[in-house]
PDB file of C-alpha atoms in Angstrom:
ATOM      1  CA  MET A  29      56.707  36.305 247.582  1.00 68.00           C
ATOM      2  CA  PHE A  30      57.397  33.110 245.151  1.00 81.00           C
ATOM      3  CA  TYR A  31      56.131  34.178 241.296  1.00 90.00           C
ATOM      4  CA  TYR A  32      57.537  30.502 240.042  1.00 92.00           C
ATOM      5  CA  LEU A  33      59.161  27.552 240.954  1.00 94.00           C
ATOM      6  CA  SER A  34      61.223  25.861 238.133  1.00 94.00           C
ATOM      7  CA  GLY A  35      62.637  22.324 238.886  1.00 95.00           C
ATOM      8  CA  MET A  36      62.384  18.897 239.079  1.00 97.00           C
ATOM      9  CA  VAL A  37      59.188  17.007 239.491  1.00 96.00           C
ATOM     10  CA  ALA A  38      60.158  14.934 242.850  1.00 96.00           C
ATOM     11  CA  GLU A  39      56.411  13.274 243.657  1.00 95.00           C
ATOM     12  CA  ILE A  40      52.520  13.516 242.279  1.00 96.00           C
ATOM     13  CA  ALA A  41      49.785  12.897 244.326  1.00 94.00           C
ATOM     14  CA  PRO A  42      46.191  13.656 243.794  1.00 92.00           C
ATOM     15  CA  ASN A  43      46.024  17.461 243.756  1.00 92.00           C
ATOM     16  CA  LEU A  44      49.521  17.794 244.580  1.00 95.00           C
ATOM     17  CA  ALA A  45      53.069  18.142 243.168  1.00 96.00           C
ATOM     18  CA  VAL A  46      56.265  18.201 244.701  1.00 96.00           C
ATOM     19  CA  ILE A  47      59.034  20.187 242.893  1.00 96.00           C
ATOM     20  CA  ASP A  48      62.568  19.982 243.515  1.00 96.00           C
ATOM     21  CA  CYS A  49      64.355  23.211 243.346  1.00 94.00           C
ATOM     22  CA  GLY A  50      68.163  23.042 244.250  1.00 91.00           C
ATOM     23  CA  GLY A  51      67.475  19.929 246.992  1.00 93.00           C
ATOM     24  CA  VAL A  52      64.510  21.908 248.582  1.00 95.00           C
ATOM     25  CA  GLY A  53      61.209  19.983 247.768  1.00 95.00           C
ATOM     26  CA  TYR A  54      58.189  22.424 247.217  1.00 95.00           C
ATOM     27  CA  ALA A  55      54.739  20.717 247.876  1.00 96.00           C
ATOM     28  CA  CYS A  56      52.294  22.725 245.697  1.00 96.00           C
ATOM     29  CA  ALA A  57      48.531  21.816 245.499  1.00 96.00           C
ATOM     30  CA  THR A  58      47.121  21.806 242.066  1.00 96.00           C
ATOM     31  CA  THR A  59      45.019  20.970 239.579  1.00 95.00           C
ATOM     32  CA  ASN A  60      44.240  17.776 237.776  1.00 93.00           C
ATOM     33  CA  TYR A  61      44.884  19.993 234.045  1.00 90.00           C
ATOM     34  CA  THR A  62      48.249  20.733 235.781  1.00 94.00           C
ATOM     35  CA  LEU A  63      49.272  16.972 236.710  1.00 95.00           C
ATOM     36  CA  ALA A  64      48.386  15.898 233.506  1.00 93.00           C
ATOM     37  CA  GLN A  65      51.140  18.117 232.214  1.00 91.00           C
ATOM     38  CA  LEU A  66      53.755  17.138 234.785  1.00 95.00           C
ATOM     39  CA  ARG A  67      56.006  13.817 234.689  1.00 95.00           C
ATOM     40  CA  ARG A  68      58.234  12.515 237.816  1.00 95.00           C
ATOM     41  CA  GLY A  69      61.880  13.002 237.183  1.00 95.00           C
ATOM     42  CA  GLU A  70      61.260  15.534 234.312  1.00 96.00           C
ATOM     43  CA  GLN A  71      61.916  19.418 234.612  1.00 96.00           C
ATOM     44  CA  ALA A  72      58.809  21.880 235.360  1.00 95.00           C
ATOM     45  CA  LYS A  73      58.066  25.223 236.104  1.00 95.00           C
ATOM     46  CA  LEU A  74      54.820  26.129 237.867  1.00 95.00           C
ATOM     47  CA  PHE A  75      53.411  29.704 238.220  1.00 96.00           C
ATOM     48  CA  THR A  76      52.736  30.117 242.223  1.00 95.00           C
ATOM     49  CA  TYR A  77      50.151  31.239 244.744  1.00 95.00           C
ATOM     50  CA  LEU A  78      51.093  31.485 248.687  1.00 94.00           C
ATOM     51  CA  HIS A  79      47.732  31.404 250.810  1.00 92.00           C
ATOM     52  CA  VAL A  80      48.823  32.316 254.458  1.00 89.00           C
ATOM     53  CA  ARG A  81      45.969  32.238 256.951  1.00 85.00           C
ATOM     54  CA  GLU A  82      46.813  32.166 260.724  1.00 84.00           C
ATOM     55  CA  GLU A  83      50.031  29.642 261.185  1.00 84.00           C
ATOM     56  CA  ILE A  84      49.355  28.020 257.907  1.00 86.00           C
ATOM     57  CA  PHE A  85      51.527  28.966 254.691  1.00 90.00           C
ATOM     58  CA  ASP A  86      49.878  26.829 251.267  1.00 93.00           C
ATOM     59  CA  LEU A  87      51.725  26.890 248.091  1.00 95.00           C
ATOM     60  CA  TYR A  88      49.708  26.536 245.115  1.00 96.00           C
ATOM     61  CA  GLY A  89      51.119  25.859 241.565  1.00 96.00           C
ATOM     62  CA  PHE A  90      49.670  26.163 238.372  1.00 95.00           C
ATOM     63  CA  SER A  91      51.302  25.063 234.827  1.00 92.00           C
ATOM     64  CA  SER A  92      50.076  28.038 232.972  1.00 89.00           C
ATOM     65  CA  GLN A  93      49.719  31.938 233.981  1.00 88.00           C
ATOM     66  CA  ALA A  94      46.179  31.444 232.642  1.00 85.00           C
ATOM     67  CA  GLU A  95      45.682  28.785 235.228  1.00 91.00           C
ATOM     68  CA  LEU A  96      46.732  31.171 237.991  1.00 92.00           C
ATOM     69  CA  ASN A  97      44.830  33.936 237.048  1.00 89.00           C
ATOM     70  CA  SER A  98      41.459  31.882 236.688  1.00 89.00           C
ATOM     71  CA  PHE A  99      42.592  31.043 240.496  1.00 93.00           C
ATOM     72  CA  LYS A 100      42.883  34.396 241.938  1.00 92.00           C
ATOM     73  CA  MET A 101      39.639  35.338 240.029  1.00 90.00           C
ATOM     74  CA  LEU A 102      37.737  32.518 241.900  1.00 93.00           C
ATOM     75  CA  LEU A 103      39.515  33.832 245.001  1.00 93.00           C
ATOM     76  CA  GLY A 104      37.933  37.168 244.537  1.00 91.00           C
ATOM     77  CA  VAL A 105      34.703  35.744 244.999  1.00 92.00           C
ATOM     78  CA  SER A 106      32.741  35.822 247.979  1.00 89.00           C
ATOM     79  CA  GLY A 107      32.519  32.479 249.265  1.00 89.00           C
ATOM     80  CA  VAL A 108      35.195  30.949 247.186  1.00 93.00           C
ATOM     81  CA  GLY A 109      38.141  29.647 249.039  1.00 92.00           C
ATOM     82  CA  PRO A 110      41.447  28.045 247.679  1.00 93.00           C
ATOM     83  CA  LYS A 111      39.907  24.399 247.830  1.00 93.00           C
ATOM     84  CA  ALA A 112      36.880  25.271 246.108  1.00 94.00           C
ATOM     85  CA  ALA A 113      39.018  27.231 243.517  1.00 94.00           C
ATOM     86  CA  LEU A 114      41.024  24.191 243.010  1.00 94.00           C
ATOM     87  CA  ALA A 115      38.042  21.895 242.561  1.00 94.00           C
ATOM     88  CA  ILE A 116      36.799  24.364 240.042  1.00 94.00           C
ATOM     89  CA  LEU A 117      39.560  24.529 237.969  1.00 93.00           C
ATOM     90  CA  SER A 118      40.189  20.857 238.089  1.00 92.00           C
ATOM     91  CA  SER A 119      36.877  20.122 236.658  1.00 90.00           C
ATOM     92  CA  GLY A 120      37.947  21.695 232.957  1.00 84.00           C
ATOM     93  CA  THR A 121      40.500  24.231 231.441  1.00 82.00           C
ATOM     94  CA  PRO A 122      40.744  28.024 232.184  1.00 82.00           C
ATOM     95  CA  ASP A 123      39.051  28.738 229.148  1.00 79.00           C
ATOM     96  CA  GLN A 124      36.330  26.457 229.616  1.00 82.00           C
ATOM     97  CA  LEU A 125      35.356  28.252 233.135  1.00 85.00           C
ATOM     98  CA  ALA A 126      35.997  31.711 231.145  1.00 81.00           C
ATOM     99  CA  LEU A 127      33.536  30.337 228.988  1.00 80.00           C
ATOM    100  CA  SER A 128      30.854  29.240 231.451  1.00 84.00           C
ATOM    101  CA  ILE A 129      31.040  32.630 232.646  1.00 85.00           C
ATOM    102  CA  VAL A 130      30.770  34.705 229.822  1.00 78.00           C
ATOM    103  CA  THR A 131      27.662  32.184 228.985  1.00 80.00           C
ATOM    104  CA  GLY A 132      26.104  32.105 232.349  1.00 85.00           C
ATOM    105  CA  ASP A 133      26.500  28.181 232.215  1.00 87.00           C
ATOM    106  CA  GLU A 134      25.664  27.395 235.999  1.00 90.00           C
ATOM    107  CA  LYS A 135      25.437  23.634 235.104  1.00 91.00           C
ATOM    108  CA  SER A 136      29.144  23.330 234.708  1.00 90.00           C
ATOM    109  CA  LEU A 137      29.801  24.833 237.798  1.00 92.00           C
ATOM    110  CA  THR A 138      27.163  22.848 239.840  1.00 93.00           C
ATOM    111  CA  SER A 139      28.766  19.752 238.222  1.00 92.00           C
ATOM    112  CA  VAL A 140      31.578  20.126 240.335  1.00 92.00           C
ATOM    113  CA  PRO A 141      31.684  18.633 243.863  1.00 90.00           C
ATOM    114  CA  GLY A 142      31.153  21.172 246.489  1.00 88.00           C
ATOM    115  CA  ILE A 143      29.614  23.792 244.284  1.00 92.00           C
ATOM    116  CA  GLY A 144      26.093  24.574 245.040  1.00 92.00           C
ATOM    117  CA  LYS A 145      23.668  26.537 243.091  1.00 93.00           C
ATOM    118  CA  LYS A 146      24.252  29.776 245.157  1.00 93.00           C
ATOM    119  CA  ILE A 147      27.990  29.875 244.831  1.00 93.00           C
ATOM    120  CA  ALA A 148      27.644  29.038 241.221  1.00 93.00           C
ATOM    121  CA  GLN A 149      25.552  32.131 240.869  1.00 92.00           C
ATOM    122  CA  ARG A 150      27.683  34.103 242.491  1.00 92.00           C
ATOM    123  CA  ILE A 151      30.697  33.245 240.802  1.00 92.00           C
ATOM    124  CA  ILE A 152      28.558  33.998 237.455  1.00 90.00           C
ATOM    125  CA  LEU A 153      27.272  37.310 238.898  1.00 88.00           C
ATOM    126  CA  GLU A 154      30.364  38.591 240.426  1.00 87.00           C
ATOM    127  CA  LEU A 155      33.047  37.870 237.690  1.00 87.00           C
ATOM    128  CA  LYS A 156      31.032  38.300 234.988  1.00 78.00           C
ATOM    129  CA  ASP A 157      30.966  42.122 235.770  1.00 72.00           C
ATOM    130  CA  LYS A 158      34.681  41.607 235.942  1.00 73.00           C
ATOM    131  CA  LEU A 159      34.353  40.539 232.605  1.00 64.00           C
ATOM    132  CA  ALA A 160      32.258  43.338 231.634  1.00 60.00           C
ATOM    133  CA  LYS A 161      34.884  46.000 232.878  1.00 62.00           C
ATOM    134  CA  GLU A 162      37.900  43.839 231.112  1.00 59.00           C
ATOM    135  CA  GLN A 163      35.976  44.110 227.972  1.00 55.00           C
ATOM    136  CA  ASP A 164      35.296  47.927 228.598  1.00 55.00           C
ATOM    137  CA  ARG A 165      38.845  48.161 228.522  1.00 57.00           C
ATOM    138  CA  PHE A 166      39.790  45.951 225.740  1.00 52.00           C
ATOM    139  CA  ASP A 167      37.352  47.879 223.497  1.00 53.00           C
ATOM    140  CA  ALA A 168      39.039  51.028 224.111  1.00 55.00           C
ATOM    141  CA  HIS A 169      42.259  49.761 223.385  1.00 52.00           C
ATOM    142  CA  VAL A 170      41.028  48.196 220.370  1.00 50.00           C
ATOM    143  CA  GLY A 171      40.869  51.268 218.927  1.00 48.00           C
ATOM    144  CA  THR A 172      44.382  52.190 218.881  1.00 45.00           C
ATOM    145  CA  LEU A 173      45.004  48.609 217.110  1.00 44.00           C
ATOM    146  CA  SER A 174      44.386  46.951 213.977  1.00 43.00           C
ATOM    147  CA  PRO A 175      40.424  45.951 213.882  1.00 44.00           C
ATOM    148  CA  VAL A 176      39.086  42.511 215.561  1.00 48.00           C
ATOM    149  CA  PRO A 177      36.635  41.227 213.855  1.00 48.00           C
ATOM    150  CA  SER A 178      33.140  42.162 215.185  1.00 49.00           C
ATOM    151  CA  GLY A 179      30.485  40.221 216.341  1.00 51.00           C
ATOM    152  CA  GLY A 180      28.895  38.943 219.708  1.00 71.00           C
ATOM    153  CA  LYS A 181      31.146  35.552 219.483  1.00 78.00           C
ATOM    154  CA  VAL A 182      34.466  37.112 219.143  1.00 81.00           C
ATOM    155  CA  GLN A 183      33.652  39.723 221.450  1.00 78.00           C
ATOM    156  CA  GLU A 184      32.755  36.645 223.887  1.00 77.00           C
ATOM    157  CA  ALA A 185      35.646  35.172 223.293  1.00 79.00           C
ATOM    158  CA  ALA A 186      37.658  38.293 223.820  1.00 80.00           C
ATOM    159  CA  SER A 187      36.091  38.912 227.106  1.00 74.00           C
ATOM    160  CA  ALA A 188      36.699  35.447 228.074  1.00 75.00           C
ATOM    161  CA  LEU A 189      40.497  35.723 226.786  1.00 77.00           C
ATOM    162  CA  ALA A 190      40.930  39.083 228.867  1.00 75.00           C
ATOM    163  CA  VAL A 191      39.875  37.426 232.279  1.00 68.00           C
ATOM    164  CA  LEU A 192      42.482  34.783 231.713  1.00 70.00           C
ATOM    165  CA  GLY A 193      45.167  37.903 231.720  1.00 69.00           C
ATOM    166  CA  TYR A 194      45.990  38.183 228.099  1.00 75.00           C
ATOM    167  CA  SER A 195      46.983  41.796 227.210  1.00 75.00           C
ATOM    168  CA  SER A 196      44.122  43.695 224.417  1.00 77.00           C
ATOM    169  CA  GLN A 197      47.331  43.912 221.763  1.00 79.00           C
ATOM    170  CA  GLU A 198      47.726  39.832 222.302  1.00 80.00           C
ATOM    171  CA  ILE A 199      43.940  39.012 221.957  1.00 83.00           C
ATOM    172  CA  SER A 200      43.637  41.642 218.852  1.00 81.00           C
ATOM    173  CA  ALA A 201      46.753  39.871 217.341  1.00 83.00           C
ATOM    174  CA  ALA A 202      45.267  36.185 218.035  1.00 83.00           C
ATOM    175  CA  LEU A 203      41.661  36.937 216.789  1.00 84.00           C
ATOM    176  CA  LYS A 204      42.926  38.312 213.279  1.00 83.00           C
ATOM    177  CA  GLY A 205      41.116  35.774 210.307  1.00 80.00           C
ATOM    178  CA  VAL A 206      39.085  33.944 212.925  1.00 82.00           C
ATOM    179  CA  ASP A 207      36.066  32.279 211.422  1.00 83.00           C
ATOM    180  CA  ALA A 208      33.193  34.447 213.339  1.00 81.00           C
ATOM    181  CA  ALA A 209      30.706  31.960 212.412  1.00 83.00           C
ATOM    182  CA  LEU A 210      32.487  29.507 214.907  1.00 85.00           C
ATOM    183  CA  PRO A 211      30.942  28.858 218.249  1.00 83.00           C
ATOM    184  CA  VAL A 212      32.636  30.679 221.270  1.00 79.00           C
ATOM    185  CA  GLU A 213      34.381  27.820 222.524  1.00 77.00           C
ATOM    186  CA  GLU A 214      35.975  26.954 219.407  1.00 81.00           C
ATOM    187  CA  ILE A 215      36.935  30.985 218.658  1.00 83.00           C
ATOM    188  CA  ILE A 216      38.652  30.689 222.263  1.00 81.00           C
ATOM    189  CA  ARG A 217      40.177  27.079 221.318  1.00 77.00           C
ATOM    190  CA  GLN A 218      41.458  28.436 218.084  1.00 81.00           C
ATOM    191  CA  THR A 219      43.181  31.735 219.542  1.00 81.00           C
ATOM    192  CA  LEU A 220      44.408  29.835 222.489  1.00 77.00           C
ATOM    193  CA  LYS A 221      46.611  27.690 220.037  1.00 74.00           C
ATOM    194  CA  LYS A 222      47.676  30.674 218.352  1.00 76.00           C
ATOM    195  CA  MET A 223      48.844  32.580 221.567  1.00 69.00           C
ATOM    196  CA  VAL A 224      50.733  29.300 222.825  1.00 60.00           C
ATOM    197  CA  LYS A 225      53.267  29.299 219.475  1.00 55.00           C
TER     198      LYS A 225
END
């Protein structure tokens, strides 16, 4: 229904930002990461997700498309609702979440309040499959593009970026010239910096 909201930041509260769009204040539940990007009285753009259940309409807003994609991806895991997805995304950045899934880092997920071992294992299990499918699509498409550096770390980074919603072309271009000896997290970080420029 809403793709994004663009307007002045009217209010900021824990896990909540109110965006004034033409005199109407839209309350968006959000993450600590997004709140850190916002300043009261300044213009902002939030990518949104409308969650409807029974007679309740909850609006969620995110500072980037990657964070929104991560939120939707988490909602696709059975047993993970919007509050749990927000809590997970509030504990780190979308690239840190993708890295936790790719590397099977259960500990980073269970450190989030309200996320137990079973849910963490389910998130990794269900989303690793999605990552594998994204990687297969990426590998099939890369053959038609300029070559991506080979190697396990670079491939893991490519998988993480694919699940964040970046296209094969964007990933391929951003991975050009990357140092394959770097840790996966650093490869992702450097690649994301290139994509944001």
